[in-house]
Short mmCIF file of C-alpha atoms in Angstrom, two decimals:
data_model
loop_
_atom_site.label_atom_id
_atom_site.label_comp_id
_atom_site.label_asym_id
_atom_site.label_seq_id
_atom_site.Cartn_x
_atom_site.Cartn_y
_atom_site.Cartn_z
CA ILE S 1 15.64 17.04 44.82
CA CYS S 2 12.76 14.56 45.01
CA LEU S 3 11.10 16.27 42.07
CA MET S 4 14.29 15.99 40.02
CA ILE S 5 14.64 12.30 40.84
CA LEU S 6 11.00 11.67 39.86
CA LEU S 7 11.54 13.53 36.60
CA CYS S 8 14.59 11.42 35.77
CA VAL S 9 12.68 8.22 36.50
CA CYS S 10 9.82 9.33 34.23
CA LEU S 11 12.18 10.26 31.39
CA THR S 12 14.14 7.01 31.49
CA GLY S 13 10.86 5.11 31.55
CA CYS S 14 9.88 6.51 28.13
CA GLY S 15 11.96 3.99 26.22
CA PRO S 16 14.43 1.12 26.45
CA GLN S 17 17.93 1.84 27.63
CA SER S 18 21.25 0.73 26.23
CA GLU S 19 23.56 -1.46 28.30
CA ASP S 20 25.35 1.56 29.77
CA GLY S 21 22.03 2.91 31.05
CA VAL S 22 21.82 5.79 28.56
CA THR S 23 18.55 6.12 26.67
CA PRO S 24 19.54 5.92 22.94
CA TYR S 25 17.05 8.55 21.70
CA ILE S 26 17.91 11.83 20.06
CA ARG S 27 14.79 12.49 17.95
CA TYR S 28 11.15 13.19 18.70
CA VAL S 29 8.38 12.51 16.19
CA ASP S 30 4.67 13.31 16.29
CA SER S 31 2.30 10.39 16.74
CA HIS S 32 -1.22 10.51 15.28
CA ASP S 33 -2.69 10.15 18.77
CA GLY S 34 -1.24 13.50 19.79
CA VAL S 35 1.84 12.23 21.60
CA GLN S 36 5.42 13.22 20.88
CA VAL S 37 7.45 10.02 20.88
CA ALA S 38 11.20 9.71 21.43
CA VAL S 39 12.61 7.36 18.80
CA PRO S 40 16.07 5.96 18.03
CA GLU S 41 18.06 7.82 15.42
CA HIS S 42 18.67 4.55 13.59
CA PRO S 43 16.19 1.89 14.81
CA LYS S 44 17.41 -1.66 14.22
CA ARG S 45 14.49 -3.74 15.56
CA ILE S 46 11.38 -2.34 13.92
CA LEU S 47 7.92 -3.85 14.02
CA SER S 48 4.90 -2.56 12.12
CA LEU S 49 1.42 -3.70 13.11
CA SER S 50 0.02 -3.48 9.56
CA SER S 51 0.75 -5.24 6.27
CA ALA S 52 0.47 -1.87 4.50
CA PHE S 53 3.21 -0.43 6.70
CA ASP S 54 5.31 -3.60 6.21
CA THR S 55 5.34 -2.89 2.48
CA ILE S 56 6.41 0.71 2.99
CA LEU S 57 9.18 -0.32 5.39
CA LEU S 58 10.51 -3.04 3.08
CA GLY S 59 10.97 -0.41 0.38
CA LEU S 60 12.94 1.79 2.76
CA ILE S 61 15.15 -0.58 4.76
CA GLU S 62 16.72 -4.01 4.68
CA PRO S 63 14.56 -6.95 5.90
CA GLU S 64 16.97 -7.70 8.76
CA ARG S 65 15.91 -4.48 10.49
CA LEU S 66 12.40 -5.89 10.97
CA VAL S 67 11.67 -8.22 13.90
CA GLY S 68 8.42 -9.58 12.49
CA ILE S 69 6.20 -9.50 9.41
CA ASN S 70 2.48 -9.78 8.74
CA LYS S 71 1.49 -13.04 7.04
CA LEU S 72 -0.30 -11.17 4.24
CA SER S 73 2.91 -9.32 3.38
CA THR S 74 4.54 -12.62 2.35
CA TYR S 75 1.94 -13.35 -0.36
CA GLU S 76 3.18 -12.52 -3.86
CA GLU S 77 -0.20 -11.23 -5.02
CA TYR S 78 -0.82 -9.22 -1.85
CA SER S 79 2.41 -7.25 -1.57
CA LEU S 80 4.87 -6.04 -4.19
CA GLU S 81 7.54 -6.48 -1.51
CA ALA S 82 6.64 -10.14 -0.82
CA LYS S 83 10.04 -11.51 -1.84
CA ARG S 84 11.75 -9.33 0.73
CA ALA S 85 9.01 -10.00 3.28
CA LYS S 86 9.77 -13.73 3.13
CA LEU S 87 13.22 -12.98 4.51
CA VAL S 88 11.71 -11.72 7.78
CA LYS S 89 10.91 -13.98 10.72
CA PRO S 90 8.67 -14.57 12.58
CA VAL S 91 5.55 -14.36 10.42
CA LEU S 92 2.60 -12.95 12.38
CA SER S 93 -1.15 -13.18 11.90
CA SER S 94 -2.06 -11.16 15.02
CA TYR S 95 -0.44 -8.74 17.43
CA PRO S 96 -1.18 -9.59 21.08
CA LEU S 97 0.69 -7.34 23.48
CA GLU S 98 2.76 -10.15 24.99
CA LYS S 99 3.97 -11.32 21.58
CA ILE S 100 5.01 -7.79 20.57
CA ILE S 101 6.96 -7.27 23.79
CA ALA S 102 8.67 -10.66 23.41
CA LEU S 103 10.09 -9.58 20.04
CA LYS S 104 11.96 -6.74 21.81
CA PRO S 105 11.40 -4.05 19.17
CA ASP S 106 13.12 -0.71 19.58
CA LEU S 107 10.37 0.92 17.49
CA VAL S 108 6.73 -0.02 16.81
CA ILE S 109 4.69 1.64 14.05
CA ALA S 110 0.96 1.10 14.60
CA PRO S 111 -2.11 1.96 12.52
CA ASP S 112 -4.79 4.08 14.16
CA TYR S 113 -7.19 1.13 14.54
CA ILE S 114 -4.92 -0.70 17.00
CA SER S 115 -6.38 -0.71 20.50
CA ALA S 116 -5.39 2.22 22.70
CA ASP S 117 -4.71 -0.33 25.46
CA VAL S 118 -2.05 -2.00 23.31
CA ILE S 119 -0.45 1.36 22.51
CA TYR S 120 -0.44 2.30 26.19
CA GLY S 121 0.94 -1.09 27.17
CA LEU S 122 3.84 -0.84 24.74
CA ARG S 123 4.74 2.66 25.84
CA HIS S 124 4.44 1.63 29.48
CA MET S 125 7.06 -1.06 28.76
CA GLY S 126 9.38 1.60 27.36
CA ILE S 127 8.89 0.68 23.68
CA ALA S 128 8.79 3.66 21.34
CA THR S 129 5.38 3.40 19.65
CA VAL S 130 4.22 5.76 16.92
CA VAL S 131 0.65 5.75 15.59
CA VAL S 132 0.16 6.47 11.88
CA PRO S 133 -3.31 7.15 10.38
CA THR S 134 -4.97 4.84 7.87
CA PRO S 135 -5.18 6.81 4.60
CA SER S 136 -8.38 7.18 2.58
CA THR S 137 -6.90 9.33 -0.21
CA VAL S 138 -3.94 9.14 -2.56
CA ASP S 139 -2.49 12.23 -0.89
CA GLY S 140 -2.88 10.46 2.45
CA VAL S 141 -0.85 7.51 1.16
CA ILE S 142 1.89 9.85 -0.05
CA GLN S 143 1.93 11.52 3.37
CA ASN S 144 2.20 8.13 5.09
CA VAL S 145 5.22 7.16 3.01
CA MET S 146 6.89 10.45 3.94
CA ASP S 147 5.95 10.14 7.62
CA ILE S 148 7.12 6.54 8.02
CA ALA S 149 10.39 7.35 6.25
CA HIS S 150 10.87 10.22 8.72
CA ILE S 151 9.97 8.07 11.74
CA ILE S 152 12.72 5.57 10.91
CA GLY S 153 15.21 8.25 9.88
CA GLU S 154 15.17 7.51 6.14
CA ASP S 155 13.90 10.83 4.79
CA GLU S 156 16.02 10.71 1.64
CA LYS S 157 14.61 7.36 0.60
CA GLY S 158 11.12 8.60 1.38
CA SER S 159 11.67 11.59 -0.92
CA PHE S 160 12.79 9.19 -3.65
CA TYR S 161 9.45 7.37 -3.47
CA ILE S 162 7.46 10.58 -3.43
CA ARG S 163 9.14 11.66 -6.66
CA LYS S 164 8.38 8.24 -8.12
CA ILE S 165 4.68 8.46 -7.21
CA HIS S 166 4.34 11.97 -8.63
CA ARG S 167 5.92 10.86 -11.91
CA GLU S 168 3.40 8.04 -12.13
CA ILE S 169 0.54 10.40 -11.34
CA ASP S 170 1.75 12.66 -14.17
CA GLU S 171 1.53 9.67 -16.51
CA ILE S 172 -1.95 8.82 -15.19
CA LYS S 173 -3.12 12.37 -15.90
CA HIS S 174 -1.58 12.18 -19.35
CA LEU S 175 -3.51 8.97 -20.10
CA ALA S 176 -6.74 10.25 -18.52
CA GLU S 177 -6.84 13.17 -20.93
CA SER S 178 -7.35 10.72 -23.79
CA ILE S 179 -10.52 9.20 -22.29
CA PRO S 180 -13.73 11.03 -23.32
CA ILE S 181 -16.27 11.40 -20.50
CA GLU S 182 -18.85 9.37 -22.44
CA GLN S 183 -16.40 6.45 -22.60
CA ARG S 184 -15.66 6.30 -18.89
CA LYS S 185 -16.32 2.92 -17.32
CA THR S 186 -18.02 2.06 -14.03
CA VAL S 187 -16.09 -0.31 -11.78
CA LEU S 188 -17.20 -2.27 -8.73
CA PHE S 189 -14.31 -3.36 -6.53
CA VAL S 190 -15.56 -6.20 -4.36
CA SER S 191 -13.89 -6.87 -1.02
CA SER S 192 -14.50 -9.46 1.67
CA MET S 193 -14.88 -6.42 3.97
CA ASP S 194 -18.35 -5.12 3.13
CA GLY S 195 -18.37 -1.48 2.09
CA TYR S 196 -14.59 -1.17 2.34
CA THR S 197 -14.28 0.06 -1.25
CA GLY S 198 -17.35 2.29 -1.33
CA THR S 199 -17.88 6.03 -1.28
CA GLY S 200 -15.08 7.90 0.48
CA SER S 201 -12.67 4.95 0.38
CA LEU S 202 -9.11 5.00 -0.90
CA PHE S 203 -10.22 3.16 -4.05
CA ASP S 204 -12.89 5.82 -4.54
CA ASP S 205 -10.21 8.52 -4.54
CA MET S 206 -7.99 6.47 -6.86
CA CYS S 207 -10.88 6.31 -9.34
CA HIS S 208 -10.88 10.11 -9.63
CA TYR S 209 -7.30 9.97 -10.88
CA MET S 210 -7.95 7.05 -13.24
CA SER S 211 -11.03 8.53 -14.98
CA ILE S 212 -13.10 5.64 -13.67
CA TYR S 213 -16.49 5.78 -11.96
CA ASN S 214 -16.53 3.96 -8.62
CA ALA S 215 -19.89 2.14 -8.82
CA PRO S 216 -21.19 2.72 -5.24
CA ASP S 217 -20.24 6.38 -5.31
CA ARG S 218 -21.88 6.89 -8.70
CA ILE S 219 -25.30 5.81 -7.38
CA GLY S 220 -24.86 7.85 -4.21
CA LEU S 221 -24.38 5.10 -1.63
CA PRO S 222 -23.13 6.42 1.74
CA PRO S 223 -19.72 5.21 2.96
CA ARG S 224 -19.31 1.71 4.41
CA ILE S 225 -22.61 0.39 3.05
CA PRO S 226 -22.63 -3.35 2.12
CA PHE S 227 -23.24 -4.15 -1.55
CA GLY S 228 -26.49 -6.13 -1.52
CA GLU S 229 -28.06 -7.64 -4.62
CA GLU S 230 -30.39 -4.72 -5.35
CA ARG S 231 -27.57 -2.23 -4.95
CA VAL S 232 -25.29 -4.14 -7.31
CA LEU S 233 -28.05 -4.21 -9.93
CA ALA S 234 -28.47 -0.44 -9.52
CA MET S 235 -24.72 0.05 -9.96
CA ASN S 236 -24.75 -1.84 -13.29
CA PRO S 237 -20.93 -2.05 -13.38
CA ASP S 238 -18.89 -2.43 -16.55
CA TYR S 239 -16.15 -4.20 -14.57
CA ILE S 240 -16.12 -6.13 -11.32
CA PHE S 241 -12.70 -6.44 -9.67
CA ILE S 242 -11.95 -9.25 -7.24
CA PRO S 243 -8.79 -9.04 -5.09
CA SER S 244 -6.71 -12.14 -5.77
CA TYR S 245 -4.30 -13.77 -3.34
CA LYS S 246 -3.93 -17.35 -2.15
CA GLY S 247 -7.17 -18.34 -3.89
CA MET S 248 -9.19 -15.84 -1.89
CA ASP S 249 -10.81 -14.51 -5.08
CA LYS S 250 -12.78 -17.63 -6.04
CA ASN S 251 -15.64 -17.43 -3.54
CA LEU S 252 -16.06 -13.70 -4.12
CA ALA S 253 -16.14 -14.18 -7.90
CA ASP S 254 -18.71 -16.98 -7.65
CA ARG S 255 -21.11 -14.67 -5.80
CA TYR S 256 -21.43 -12.71 -9.02
CA LEU S 257 -20.70 -15.21 -11.77
CA LEU S 258 -23.15 -17.80 -10.45
CA ASN S 259 -25.95 -15.46 -9.37
CA PRO S 260 -28.82 -15.61 -11.93
CA ALA S 261 -29.87 -12.06 -11.01
CA PHE S 262 -26.54 -10.65 -12.24
CA GLN S 263 -26.33 -12.31 -15.64
CA ASN S 264 -27.43 -9.17 -17.52
CA LEU S 265 -24.87 -6.90 -15.90
CA PRO S 266 -22.36 -5.56 -18.45
CA ALA S 267 -19.50 -6.95 -16.36
CA ILE S 268 -20.97 -10.48 -16.57
CA ARG S 269 -22.09 -10.31 -20.21
CA GLU S 270 -18.73 -9.04 -21.41
CA ASN S 271 -16.66 -11.39 -19.24
CA ARG S 272 -15.29 -8.51 -17.22
CA VAL S 273 -15.27 -10.02 -13.73
CA LYS S 274 -11.54 -9.67 -13.23
CA PRO S 275 -9.35 -11.08 -10.48
CA LEU S 276 -6.58 -8.54 -9.91
CA PRO S 277 -3.62 -8.88 -7.55
CA ALA S 278 -4.65 -7.60 -4.16
CA ALA S 279 -1.38 -5.65 -4.21
CA TYR S 280 -2.95 -3.33 -6.78
CA LEU S 281 -6.32 -3.01 -5.08
CA TYR S 282 -5.14 -2.71 -1.45
CA THR S 283 -2.30 -0.32 -2.16
CA MET S 284 -1.67 1.97 0.81
CA ASN S 285 2.01 2.23 0.02
CA GLN S 286 4.69 3.50 -2.34
CA HIS S 287 3.32 1.38 -5.21
CA ILE S 288 0.04 3.26 -5.48
CA GLY S 289 1.03 4.98 -8.72
CA GLU S 290 1.98 1.79 -10.53
CA ALA S 291 -1.18 0.14 -9.18
CA MET S 292 -3.36 2.88 -10.69
CA LEU S 293 -1.55 2.55 -14.02
CA ALA S 294 -2.17 -1.20 -14.04
CA ILE S 295 -5.87 -0.75 -13.24
CA MET S 296 -6.26 1.93 -15.90
CA HIS S 297 -4.82 -0.32 -18.58
CA THR S 298 -7.14 -3.13 -17.51
CA VAL S 299 -10.22 -0.93 -17.78
CA TYR S 300 -9.07 0.92 -20.89
CA PRO S 301 -7.09 -1.58 -23.01
CA GLN S 302 -7.12 0.92 -25.87
CA LEU S 303 -4.72 3.21 -23.99
CA GLU S 304 -1.27 3.60 -25.47
CA ARG S 305 0.73 0.79 -23.90
CA ASN S 306 4.07 1.69 -25.43
CA SER S 307 4.19 5.17 -23.96
CA HIS S 308 7.95 5.76 -24.05
CA TRP S 309 7.61 8.79 -21.80
CA GLY S 310 5.57 7.05 -19.12
CA ILE S 311 7.47 3.77 -19.04
CA ALA S 312 10.86 5.48 -19.19
CA MET S 313 9.94 7.77 -16.32
CA TYR S 314 8.70 4.77 -14.35
CA CYS S 315 11.87 2.75 -14.85
CA GLU S 316 14.08 5.75 -14.24
CA SER S 317 12.33 6.24 -10.92
CA ILE S 318 12.67 2.63 -9.74
CA GLY S 319 15.58 1.20 -11.64
CA THR S 320 18.65 3.02 -10.36
CA PRO S 321 20.71 0.24 -8.82
CA ARG S 322 21.73 1.33 -5.38
CA ARG S 323 22.82 -1.10 -2.73
CA ASN S 324 20.73 -1.39 0.46
CA TYR S 325 17.33 -0.46 -0.87
CA HIS S 326 17.00 -1.03 -4.59
CA ASP S 327 17.82 -4.74 -4.72
CA SER S 328 14.29 -5.84 -5.62
CA TYR S 329 13.47 -3.12 -8.15
CA ARG S 330 14.61 -5.04 -11.21
CA TRP S 331 12.10 -7.78 -10.36
CA ARG S 332 9.31 -5.21 -9.98
CA CYS S 333 10.25 -3.56 -13.24
CA THR S 334 10.11 -6.96 -14.97
CA LYS S 335 6.67 -7.58 -13.44
CA TYR S 336 5.55 -4.19 -14.74
CA PHE S 337 6.66 -4.95 -18.29
CA LYS S 338 5.03 -8.39 -18.11
CA TRP S 339 1.75 -6.71 -17.11
CA TYR S 340 1.88 -4.38 -20.11
CA GLY S 341 3.15 -6.96 -22.57
CA LEU S 342 6.33 -4.98 -23.31
CA THR S 343 9.77 -6.36 -24.03
CA CYS S 344 12.15 -5.66 -21.18
CA GLU S 345 15.14 -5.64 -23.57
CA PHE S 346 13.83 -2.52 -25.33
CA TYR S 347 14.02 -0.54 -22.10
CA GLY S 348 17.05 -2.38 -20.77
CA ALA S 349 19.00 0.80 -20.25
CA TYR S 350 16.56 1.85 -17.56
CA TYR S 351 16.70 -1.19 -15.32
CA SER S 352 19.83 -3.18 -16.08
#
């Protein structure tokens, strides 16, 4: 009898209870840290501990189901879901344990770099907490979108995004076939986090799809190595990309534009130090396909911009008006056309 009582106490301690004392969990999901976590069938107070996961969630659910949002997610140039992110309060810049608990989430989705002590503390307080790995490949991003959709019980919407990404990858492959190997460009993506975009990074994997050489990988730099002056000179990049949001690009750009040692680099000579929206460069979410298309057209302006097949497939995949989770797609489609210099009216049937 004592053993049965202890077992009941342990089980009810795994998550918050409803007012009638019944634990409202009917599903178990696998957490990246090896734990099976009981989660609500339809969580209503979700908190992610990552701006990347915020963006995924905002594409899957309504903002009112989130109990907090990362500050970066509210920046237009940092997240393609920024307009919806601004509807969420409070805005957070850090995730101390006490603050998370005070928000009373019924589900927390945490990246794998969050302290194990925080994860333990949340679970100890009965908050369902699922750890999701940080992806370093395009396939890993696709898997994350699927996994997060499953965690929150929105598998159908997750499948919708996976189809969208694969359509965009098909278009990327179609465009890549038109780029001769001898015309491939070398790109250096500069980040305030030294080495973040180097060999083995997500951007490195994206380059393989886009028929672009990632500069640090091309000269054989190991992963996570800072880009010092001598290394940048050895890379000799054709383009230098600076992530742009809230003016954060200016200091990074000046490091290259104002450095006398770099003035003979092709990127400097040809005025190819380009600030790009951070949303395209830090894209661990459902927008990774459109981000790669935007980067490709920046590097290869000669590519066919009026590809009816590619644009139509893109707008078909994002433009179907459906209440609850497609409200912001028309805005994104308009942004996409603006990027490519197309007239939205021509493709109006796809997004109106």
